[in-house]
Short mmCIF file of C-alpha atoms and ligand atoms in Angstrom, two decimals:
data_model
loop_
_atom_site.label_atom_id
_atom_site.label_comp_id
_atom_site.label_asym_id
_atom_site.label_seq_id
_atom_site.Cartn_x
_atom_site.Cartn_y
_atom_site.Cartn_z
CA MET A 1 0.71 -30.74 -8.44
CA ASP A 2 2.56 -29.38 -5.34
CA ALA A 3 0.96 -26.91 -2.94
CA ALA A 4 3.62 -24.14 -3.10
CA TYR A 5 3.74 -23.78 -6.94
CA LEU A 6 -0.34 -23.60 -7.02
CA SER A 7 0.71 -20.70 -4.29
CA GLU A 8 2.66 -19.14 -6.19
CA TRP A 9 -0.03 -19.04 -9.09
CA ALA A 10 -3.01 -18.12 -6.95
CA ASN A 11 -0.42 -15.16 -5.80
CA LEU A 12 0.50 -13.92 -9.20
CA LEU A 13 -3.41 -14.30 -10.56
CA LEU A 14 -4.18 -12.59 -7.27
CA ARG A 15 -1.76 -9.44 -7.38
CA TRP A 16 -3.04 -9.30 -10.96
CA LEU A 17 -6.25 -8.57 -10.40
CA HIS A 18 -5.92 -6.04 -7.26
CA VAL A 19 -3.40 -4.24 -9.70
CA ILE A 20 -6.31 -4.06 -12.24
CA THR A 21 -9.31 -3.77 -9.91
CA GLY A 22 -6.89 -0.59 -8.54
CA ILE A 23 -6.08 1.22 -10.56
CA ALA A 24 -10.19 1.49 -12.19
CA TRP A 25 -11.00 2.42 -8.06
CA ILE A 26 -8.22 5.21 -7.97
CA GLY A 27 -9.02 6.34 -11.82
CA THR A 28 -12.47 7.30 -10.90
CA SER A 29 -11.78 8.43 -7.60
CA PHE A 30 -8.96 10.62 -8.74
CA TYR A 31 -11.86 11.63 -11.47
CA PHE A 32 -14.40 12.76 -9.58
CA ILE A 33 -12.71 14.35 -6.91
CA GLY A 34 -10.82 16.47 -9.82
CA LEU A 35 -13.96 16.95 -11.82
CA ASP A 36 -15.03 18.22 -8.46
CA ASN A 37 -12.64 20.93 -8.10
CA GLN A 38 -13.24 21.86 -11.71
CA LEU A 39 -16.54 22.57 -11.53
CA GLU A 40 -17.80 26.02 -12.61
CA ARG A 41 -20.75 27.65 -11.85
CA PRO A 42 -24.00 26.25 -14.76
CA ALA A 43 -24.01 29.13 -17.54
CA ASP A 44 -27.95 27.72 -17.97
CA GLY A 45 -28.88 29.38 -14.66
CA ASN A 46 -30.43 25.64 -13.31
CA PRO A 47 -30.69 26.19 -9.73
CA ARG A 48 -30.29 22.67 -8.49
CA VAL A 49 -27.03 22.57 -11.01
CA ALA A 50 -24.38 23.22 -8.49
CA GLY A 51 -21.90 23.28 -10.82
CA GLU A 52 -20.66 21.64 -14.08
CA GLN A 53 -17.64 21.06 -16.32
CA TRP A 54 -16.76 20.80 -20.08
CA SER A 55 -14.29 18.40 -21.17
CA ILE A 56 -12.70 16.77 -24.25
CA HIS A 57 -11.36 13.21 -23.96
CA GLY A 58 -10.73 10.71 -26.46
CA GLY A 59 -12.00 12.29 -29.45
CA GLY A 60 -15.39 14.29 -28.35
CA PHE A 61 -16.88 16.29 -25.87
CA TYR A 62 -18.51 15.78 -22.33
CA HIS A 63 -20.57 18.37 -20.34
CA LYS A 64 -21.51 17.09 -16.87
CA GLN A 65 -23.38 18.81 -14.42
CA LYS A 66 -23.15 18.43 -10.49
CA TYR A 67 -26.69 18.83 -8.60
CA LEU A 68 -26.77 20.46 -5.14
CA LEU A 69 -28.65 17.82 -3.72
CA ALA A 70 -30.41 15.95 -6.37
CA PRO A 71 -32.00 16.31 -9.62
CA GLU A 72 -35.95 16.85 -9.77
CA ARG A 73 -36.34 13.45 -11.18
CA LEU A 74 -34.45 10.26 -10.52
CA PRO A 75 -33.05 9.21 -13.98
CA GLU A 76 -33.80 6.12 -14.98
CA THR A 77 -30.29 4.86 -15.82
CA LEU A 78 -28.10 5.69 -12.70
CA HIS A 79 -23.98 4.41 -12.99
CA TRP A 80 -22.97 3.10 -9.47
CA PHE A 81 -19.17 2.79 -8.68
CA LYS A 82 -18.37 0.57 -6.24
CA TRP A 83 -17.47 -2.52 -7.57
CA GLU A 84 -14.13 -1.74 -8.39
CA ALA A 85 -13.38 -0.77 -4.65
CA TYR A 86 -14.89 -4.39 -3.21
CA TRP A 87 -12.50 -6.34 -5.41
CA THR A 88 -9.51 -4.11 -5.11
CA TRP A 89 -10.09 -5.45 -1.35
CA LEU A 90 -11.32 -8.88 -1.61
CA SER A 91 -8.25 -9.34 -4.24
CA GLY A 92 -6.07 -7.48 -1.49
CA PHE A 93 -6.79 -9.14 1.34
CA ALA A 94 -6.90 -12.61 -0.37
CA LEU A 95 -3.62 -12.12 -1.57
CA PHE A 96 -1.99 -10.55 2.20
CA VAL A 97 -4.12 -13.85 3.68
CA LEU A 98 -1.62 -16.13 1.64
CA ILE A 99 1.18 -14.32 2.31
CA TYR A 100 1.40 -12.64 5.99
CA TRP A 101 -1.23 -15.01 7.15
CA VAL A 102 -0.17 -18.56 5.76
CA GLN A 103 3.29 -17.84 5.66
CA ALA A 104 3.33 -15.84 8.43
CA SER A 105 6.55 -17.36 9.93
CA THR A 106 8.62 -16.04 6.49
CA TYR A 107 6.72 -12.83 5.76
CA LEU A 108 4.89 -11.30 9.42
CA VAL A 109 7.70 -12.50 11.85
CA ASP A 110 10.53 -11.13 12.23
CA PRO A 111 12.42 -13.47 16.01
CA ALA A 112 14.78 -10.40 15.41
CA VAL A 113 12.29 -7.40 15.52
CA LEU A 114 10.04 -9.63 18.32
CA ASP A 115 9.48 -13.60 18.47
CA ILE A 116 6.02 -14.44 19.14
CA ALA A 117 4.48 -17.44 17.41
CA PRO A 118 2.39 -17.38 14.12
CA TRP A 119 -0.63 -18.10 15.08
CA LEU A 120 -0.11 -14.98 17.67
CA ALA A 121 0.71 -12.47 14.36
CA VAL A 122 -1.89 -13.12 12.44
CA ALA A 123 -4.76 -12.86 15.36
CA LEU A 124 -3.35 -9.63 16.16
CA SER A 125 -3.28 -8.79 12.32
CA ALA A 126 -6.37 -9.31 12.33
CA ALA A 127 -7.41 -7.50 15.31
CA MET A 128 -5.42 -5.16 14.33
CA LEU A 129 -7.76 -4.50 10.85
CA ALA A 130 -11.04 -4.14 11.83
CA GLY A 131 -9.47 -2.23 15.10
CA GLY A 132 -7.91 0.10 12.41
CA TRP A 133 -11.56 0.89 10.62
CA VAL A 134 -13.58 0.85 13.91
CA GLY A 135 -11.70 3.33 15.69
CA TYR A 136 -11.49 5.35 12.33
CA ASP A 137 -15.30 5.23 11.98
CA LEU A 138 -16.00 6.49 15.81
CA LEU A 139 -13.69 9.33 15.18
CA CYS A 140 -15.40 10.31 11.85
CA ARG A 141 -18.92 9.81 13.95
CA SER A 142 -18.17 11.40 17.22
CA ARG A 143 -19.04 15.11 17.64
CA HIS A 144 -15.66 16.39 16.31
CA GLY A 145 -16.79 14.19 13.17
CA GLU A 146 -16.93 17.09 11.02
CA ASN A 147 -13.19 19.33 12.08
CA GLU A 148 -11.41 18.46 9.47
CA ALA A 149 -8.38 19.91 10.86
CA LEU A 150 -8.65 18.58 13.93
CA LEU A 151 -9.38 14.77 12.24
CA GLY A 152 -6.94 15.24 10.33
CA ALA A 153 -4.53 15.87 13.93
CA ILE A 154 -6.11 12.47 15.96
CA GLY A 155 -5.19 10.24 12.46
CA ALA A 156 -1.63 11.53 11.82
CA ALA A 157 -0.42 10.61 15.50
CA THR A 158 -3.02 7.62 15.40
CA LEU A 159 -1.00 6.37 12.22
CA ALA A 160 2.39 7.09 13.66
CA VAL A 161 1.20 4.94 16.68
CA VAL A 162 0.31 2.21 14.65
CA ALA A 163 3.26 1.80 11.93
CA PHE A 164 5.26 2.14 15.29
CA VAL A 165 3.37 -0.05 16.65
CA ALA A 166 3.90 -2.47 13.75
CA CYS A 167 6.97 -2.00 13.11
CA HIS A 168 7.76 -3.51 16.66
CA VAL A 169 5.71 -6.74 16.79
CA PHE A 170 6.46 -7.68 13.11
CA GLY A 171 9.40 -7.47 10.64
CA GLY A 172 9.83 -4.62 8.64
CA ARG A 173 8.49 -6.14 5.06
CA GLY A 174 5.00 -7.40 7.10
CA ALA A 175 4.82 -3.78 9.27
CA PHE A 176 4.59 -2.29 6.02
CA LEU A 177 2.24 -4.55 4.53
CA GLN A 178 -0.29 -4.50 7.59
CA VAL A 179 -0.28 -0.78 7.55
CA GLY A 180 -1.03 -0.44 4.11
CA ALA A 181 -3.83 -3.70 4.48
CA MET A 182 -5.69 -1.64 7.76
CA THR A 183 -5.17 2.11 5.58
CA GLY A 184 -6.69 -0.09 2.68
CA THR A 185 -9.65 -1.25 4.34
CA ILE A 186 -10.66 2.29 5.33
CA MET A 187 -10.55 3.39 2.25
CA VAL A 188 -12.68 0.17 1.21
CA ALA A 189 -15.18 0.29 4.18
CA ASN A 190 -15.52 3.83 3.50
CA VAL A 191 -17.15 3.28 0.68
CA ALA A 192 -19.03 0.40 1.56
CA MET A 193 -20.15 0.67 5.08
CA VAL A 194 -20.70 4.69 4.58
CA ILE A 195 -20.56 6.40 0.58
CA ILE A 196 -22.69 3.83 -1.00
CA PRO A 197 -25.00 2.81 1.75
CA GLY A 198 -25.88 6.75 1.94
CA GLN A 199 -26.61 7.23 -1.88
CA ARG A 200 -29.27 4.36 -1.30
CA LYS A 201 -30.96 6.08 1.13
CA MET A 202 -30.63 9.47 -0.96
CA VAL A 203 -31.85 7.39 -3.81
CA GLU A 204 -35.04 5.14 -1.76
CA ALA A 205 -36.09 8.71 -0.27
CA MET A 206 -36.05 10.10 -3.85
CA LYS A 207 -38.39 7.06 -5.39
CA ARG A 208 -40.75 8.09 -2.02
CA GLY A 209 -40.84 11.53 -3.44
CA ASP A 210 -38.87 13.08 -0.63
CA ALA A 211 -35.74 15.02 -0.99
CA PRO A 212 -32.83 13.46 0.41
CA ASP A 213 -31.18 13.99 3.74
CA PRO A 214 -27.78 16.41 2.89
CA LYS A 215 -26.36 14.72 5.54
CA TYR A 216 -25.57 11.70 3.37
CA GLY A 217 -23.95 13.62 0.66
CA ARG A 218 -21.91 15.36 3.61
CA TRP A 219 -20.45 12.04 4.94
CA GLY A 220 -19.89 10.96 1.72
CA LYS A 221 -17.86 13.54 -0.17
CA GLN A 222 -15.74 13.53 3.25
CA ARG A 223 -14.94 9.81 3.91
CA SER A 224 -13.86 10.10 -0.28
CA VAL A 225 -12.11 13.31 0.40
CA HIS A 226 -10.33 10.88 3.05
CA ASN A 227 -9.47 8.39 0.74
CA THR A 228 -8.06 10.66 -1.80
CA TYR A 229 -5.13 11.49 0.52
CA LEU A 230 -4.60 8.14 1.72
CA THR A 231 -4.55 6.46 -1.79
CA LEU A 232 -0.65 7.84 -2.81
CA PRO A 233 0.47 6.61 0.68
CA VAL A 234 -0.85 3.14 0.36
CA ILE A 235 0.64 2.56 -2.81
CA PHE A 236 3.93 3.60 -1.11
CA ILE A 237 3.31 1.22 0.67
CA MET A 238 2.07 -2.12 -1.38
CA ILE A 239 5.27 -1.84 -3.38
CA SER A 240 7.87 -1.21 -0.95
CA PRO A 241 8.32 -5.06 -0.45
CA HIS A 242 11.20 -4.25 -3.48
CA TYR A 243 12.69 -1.96 -1.58
CA PRO A 244 14.25 -3.52 1.58
CA MET A 245 15.79 -0.54 2.48
CA THR A 246 12.63 1.10 3.76
CA TYR A 247 11.10 -1.58 5.58
CA GLN A 248 14.37 -2.88 7.22
CA SER A 249 16.07 0.69 7.85
CA ARG A 250 16.48 0.83 11.74
CA TRP A 251 13.97 3.74 11.74
CA ASN A 252 11.18 1.56 9.11
CA TRP A 253 8.39 3.39 11.01
CA LEU A 254 9.85 6.56 10.43
CA VAL A 255 10.51 5.67 6.64
CA LEU A 256 7.18 4.51 6.35
CA LEU A 257 5.69 7.91 8.47
CA ALA A 258 7.69 10.33 6.03
CA VAL A 259 7.17 8.91 2.54
CA GLY A 260 3.68 8.53 3.28
CA LEU A 261 3.63 12.46 4.34
CA SER A 262 4.95 13.14 0.79
CA GLY A 263 2.38 10.96 -0.85
CA ALA A 264 -0.50 12.90 0.63
CA LEU A 265 1.56 16.29 0.06
CA VAL A 266 1.51 15.40 -3.48
CA ARG A 267 -1.91 14.72 -3.89
CA GLN A 268 -2.54 18.16 -1.93
CA TYR A 269 -0.67 19.73 -4.70
CA PHE A 270 -3.17 18.04 -7.65
CA VAL A 271 -6.12 18.51 -5.42
CA LEU A 272 -4.99 22.92 -5.24
CA ARG A 273 -3.74 22.56 -8.96
CA GLN A 274 -7.41 21.47 -9.99
CA LYS A 275 -9.09 24.65 -8.00
CA GLY A 276 -6.73 26.92 -10.26
CA ALA A 277 -3.49 27.34 -7.39
CA ASN A 278 -0.12 26.70 -7.98
CA PRO A 279 1.91 25.53 -4.15
CA VAL A 280 4.57 24.09 -5.70
CA TRP A 281 6.09 24.47 -2.55
CA LEU A 282 4.05 21.30 -1.72
CA PRO A 283 5.76 19.22 -4.23
CA ALA A 284 8.97 20.81 -3.44
CA GLY A 285 8.46 19.90 0.47
CA ALA A 286 7.60 15.69 -0.53
CA ALA A 287 11.06 15.87 -2.68
CA ALA A 288 13.12 17.34 0.43
CA VAL A 289 11.51 14.78 3.17
CA VAL A 290 12.54 11.78 0.66
CA ALA A 291 15.91 13.43 -0.07
CA LEU A 292 16.93 13.52 3.90
CA LEU A 293 15.42 9.85 4.11
CA VAL A 294 17.81 9.14 1.63
CA TRP A 295 20.60 10.65 2.89
CA THR A 296 20.14 9.68 6.36
CA GLY A 297 19.32 6.40 6.01
CA ALA A 298 22.28 5.51 3.74
CA PRO A 299 23.87 2.26 4.91
CA GLU A 300 27.24 3.24 6.56
CA ARG A 301 30.41 1.75 5.01
CA PRO A 302 31.85 -1.38 6.59
CA THR A 303 34.97 -0.78 8.48
CA GLY A 304 37.90 -2.41 9.53
CA ALA A 305 38.07 -6.05 9.09
CA ALA A 306 37.07 -6.00 5.21
CA GLU A 307 39.41 -8.28 4.35
CA ALA A 308 37.97 -10.09 1.66
CA PRO A 309 37.45 -13.84 2.17
CA PRO A 310 38.24 -17.00 0.04
CA PHE A 311 35.82 -18.23 -1.82
CA ALA A 312 35.49 -21.40 -0.59
CA GLU A 313 34.52 -19.69 2.78
CA VAL A 314 31.66 -17.18 0.82
CA GLN A 315 29.89 -20.42 -0.63
CA THR A 316 30.12 -22.46 2.43
CA ILE A 317 27.70 -19.23 3.85
CA VAL A 318 25.67 -19.49 0.90
CA ALA A 319 25.17 -23.27 1.19
CA SER A 320 23.65 -23.15 4.63
CA ARG A 321 21.96 -19.60 5.10
CA CYS A 322 20.63 -19.34 1.05
CA VAL A 323 20.69 -22.18 -1.00
CA SER A 324 17.13 -23.83 1.17
CA CYS A 325 14.83 -21.36 -0.50
CA HIS A 326 17.85 -20.21 -3.93
CA ALA A 327 17.99 -23.46 -5.39
CA ALA A 328 16.78 -24.81 -8.50
CA ARG A 329 14.40 -27.52 -6.01
CA PRO A 330 14.42 -25.37 -2.93
CA THR A 331 14.06 -27.68 0.50
CA GLN A 332 13.10 -25.00 2.29
CA GLU A 333 9.08 -25.72 3.02
CA GLY A 334 6.69 -23.17 1.25
CA PHE A 335 9.02 -23.17 -1.44
CA ALA A 336 8.73 -24.73 -4.84
CA ALA A 337 10.50 -22.64 -7.15
CA PRO A 338 13.66 -20.69 -6.91
CA PRO A 339 12.07 -16.95 -5.31
CA LYS A 340 12.82 -14.47 -8.29
CA GLY A 341 14.36 -16.69 -10.26
CA VAL A 342 17.26 -16.13 -8.06
CA VAL A 343 19.82 -19.68 -7.74
CA MET A 344 23.03 -19.65 -6.05
CA GLU A 345 24.23 -23.07 -6.12
CA THR A 346 27.42 -22.76 -8.23
CA PRO A 347 30.06 -20.63 -8.15
CA GLN A 348 29.36 -18.31 -11.06
CA GLN A 349 25.60 -18.05 -10.19
CA ILE A 350 26.74 -16.55 -6.48
CA ARG A 351 29.16 -14.36 -8.97
CA ARG A 352 26.04 -13.50 -10.75
CA TRP A 353 23.80 -12.49 -7.62
CA ALA A 354 26.29 -10.40 -6.01
CA ALA A 355 25.23 -7.19 -6.22
CA ALA A 356 21.98 -8.30 -5.35
CA MET A 357 23.17 -10.21 -2.78
CA ARG A 358 24.77 -6.88 -1.19
CA GLN A 359 21.46 -5.46 -0.84
CA GLN A 360 19.60 -7.95 0.56
CA VAL A 361 22.26 -8.64 2.78
CA GLN A 362 23.01 -5.87 3.83
CA THR A 363 19.94 -4.17 4.87
CA GLU A 364 18.65 -7.60 6.30
CA ALA A 365 15.81 -8.71 3.89
CA MET A 366 17.75 -11.71 3.61
CA PRO A 367 17.72 -14.26 4.18
CA PRO A 368 13.63 -13.45 5.26
CA GLY A 369 12.91 -13.59 9.17
CA ASN A 370 16.79 -14.58 9.58
CA LEU A 371 14.76 -18.17 8.85
CA THR A 372 18.41 -19.72 8.16
CA ASP A 373 20.40 -17.80 11.46
CA ILE A 374 23.12 -16.09 9.63
CA THR A 375 25.18 -14.45 12.25
CA PRO A 376 26.55 -10.53 11.80
CA ALA A 377 29.74 -11.88 11.22
CA GLU A 378 28.84 -13.86 7.92
CA ARG A 379 26.78 -11.16 6.44
CA GLY A 380 30.30 -9.21 7.05
CA ARG A 381 32.00 -11.52 5.27
CA LEU A 382 29.83 -11.99 2.33
CA LEU A 383 29.73 -8.20 1.67
CA ALA A 384 33.61 -7.67 2.36
CA TRP A 385 33.80 -10.25 -0.64
CA VAL A 386 31.01 -8.74 -2.77
CA ALA A 387 33.25 -5.23 -1.58
CA ALA A 388 36.25 -6.87 -3.32
CA GLY A 389 34.53 -7.47 -6.44
CA ALA A 390 33.62 -11.21 -6.03
CA PRO A 391 36.51 -13.59 -7.38
CA VAL A 392 35.16 -16.65 -7.08
CA GLU A 393 39.13 -18.37 -7.33
C1 HEC B 401 13.24 -19.13 3.31
C2 HEC B 401 13.74 -18.51 2.59
C3 HEC B 401 14.51 -18.09 1.65
C4 HEC B 401 16.70 -17.45 2.53
C5 HEC B 401 16.95 -19.02 3.52
C6 HEC B 401 17.01 -16.63 1.59
N1 HEC B 401 16.05 -16.10 0.70
FE1 HEC B 401 16.74 -14.73 -0.75
N2 HEC B 401 14.58 -14.66 -1.23
C7 HEC B 401 13.15 -15.41 -0.53
C8 HEC B 401 12.17 -14.80 -0.93
C9 HEC B 401 11.08 -15.36 -0.92
C10 HEC B 401 12.68 -13.55 -2.28
C11 HEC B 401 11.71 -12.76 -3.08
C12 HEC B 401 11.65 -11.84 -2.28
C13 HEC B 401 10.14 -10.72 -2.69
O1 HEC B 401 8.95 -11.49 -3.12
O2 HEC B 401 11.01 -9.91 -3.19
C14 HEC B 401 13.65 -13.45 -1.85
C15 HEC B 401 14.54 -12.50 -2.99
C16 HEC B 401 15.92 -12.62 -2.88
C17 HEC B 401 16.77 -11.85 -3.62
C18 HEC B 401 16.46 -11.12 -5.00
C19 HEC B 401 15.84 -9.95 -4.38
C20 HEC B 401 14.85 -8.74 -5.84
O3 HEC B 401 14.01 -8.33 -5.39
O4 HEC B 401 15.47 -8.97 -6.99
C21 HEC B 401 17.90 -11.88 -3.25
C22 HEC B 401 19.68 -11.16 -4.34
C23 HEC B 401 18.24 -13.24 -2.54
N3 HEC B 401 16.60 -13.73 -2.16
C24 HEC B 401 19.82 -13.26 -1.80
C25 HEC B 401 19.41 -14.20 -0.23
C26 HEC B 401 20.99 -14.28 0.14
C27 HEC B 401 21.98 -13.68 -0.70
C28 HEC B 401 20.71 -15.07 0.80
C29 HEC B 401 21.66 -15.92 2.16
C30 HEC B 401 22.01 -14.85 2.31
C31 HEC B 401 18.68 -15.12 0.79
N4 HEC B 401 18.99 -14.61 0.01
C32 HEC B 401 17.91 -16.33 1.85
C33 HEC B 401 13.68 -16.38 0.25
C34 HEC B 401 14.65 -16.59 0.90
#
C-alpha cells in the first residue's frame, strides 16, 4: 500500500481522535469554570464548604458543593480529569508532526517568506514548542507570578512577538498552526505539570492525615483560568487552515492576534455572565475587531490588464502549476489522491473549480509554499479568466 494513502488515513483518524478528546476536555474545562463562577453560599452552613450549586440536566437535579480546601475525609471514589487533556495533546502533536514536520517542505516552509531547509524549520518549530512552555512556566513561577494583570500584559506582548516571528519564519498556514500548537502545549502542560501534580500532593497530604497546602489549590486554579482564556483563540487557529485569507494576509500575524483577542473577549463575557453581569460591550468589541479585520483585509480589485486570456492559456498554466497535485493520480511526491477531491485536468473540471480557484490563487494559498513556482503574472491571468466568467471556449 502507498505511504501517502496510509498517511491520509492516519491524518483522518488522528484528527477525529483530536476533535473528540478536545471536545471532552474543553467541555469539562468550561463546565468547571462555570461551576466555580456560579457557586452560592451553602445553605447548610458547613464551614468547609465554600459554595454550592443546584442545577438540572438530563432530567435530574444535581447538588454540587465545593470545599474550601478539602473535605474532612477523603471520599472513596474521586474522579480526576486529565486523560481528555493528555489525549488531546497526544493526538494533536501526532497530527502536527504528520503534516507540518513530515511534510515540512509543503506546509511549514514557504520560500517567499523565508527560504530555509525543511529540517531547520522543523528544528525551529520544535524549539519554539518547548521554549513556549518553559518561558510561560518560569513567568508564572517568578515573583510576579501571582500578579495576574502584569502576567496578562507580559503574556499578550510575548504572544505578539511569537506570532510575528512565526509568520516571518514559516509559511502562513504553518505559522498559525505553530502558534496554536505552542498555546495548546502550554494548556496541556498546565494540566500535566501543575494542576494534576498539585492535586496529587493534596490527596497524599490528606492520606497522611495532614491538611493540604493551600498553594497547590491556588496554583491549579490560576493555570485553569489561563487555560479558559486560551481555548477560543486556539480553536480559531485550528480551523484557520480552511481560510487562506487569514493566514495568507500580508498582516497575518496581526490577524492572528486580533481574532485571538476576540476569542478571549468572548470568553471573558461568558465568565462575567456566569457571575451575574452582562457586559455586552465585550462581544460587541470582539465583533468590532473582526469587522475591522474583514474590512481592512479585503483584497484589492485587480486593475488594468484584466483582459481575459484565451482558455488554452489558462489550461497551460493550470497544467504546469496545479495538476501535479490536482489530478486523479497526482504525480507530486506525498500525494496519493487529489487534495480535497479537487481535480483540474479537463476543461470542465477547471471550470467547475473556478470560484474556489480564485480564492486560493488570490490569497496565494495555492500552490502551497508555491512549490510549482507560479508567477504573479500567471496568477493575474487566472484571476482575469475567472472574473470574465470562466469561459472554456
Ligand atoms: C503541491 C501540491 C499542490 C499544488 C501544486 C496545488 N495545490 Fe491546490 N491543494 C493542495 C492541497 C494539499 C490542498 C488541500 C488544502 C487543505 O488541506 O485545506 C489543496 C486545495 C485546493 C483547493 C480547495 C480549497 C478548499 O479548501 O476547498 C483548490 C481550489 C486548489 N487547491 C486550487 C489549486 C490551484 C488553482 C492550484 C494551481 C495554481 C493548486 N491548487 C496547486 C495541494 C496543491
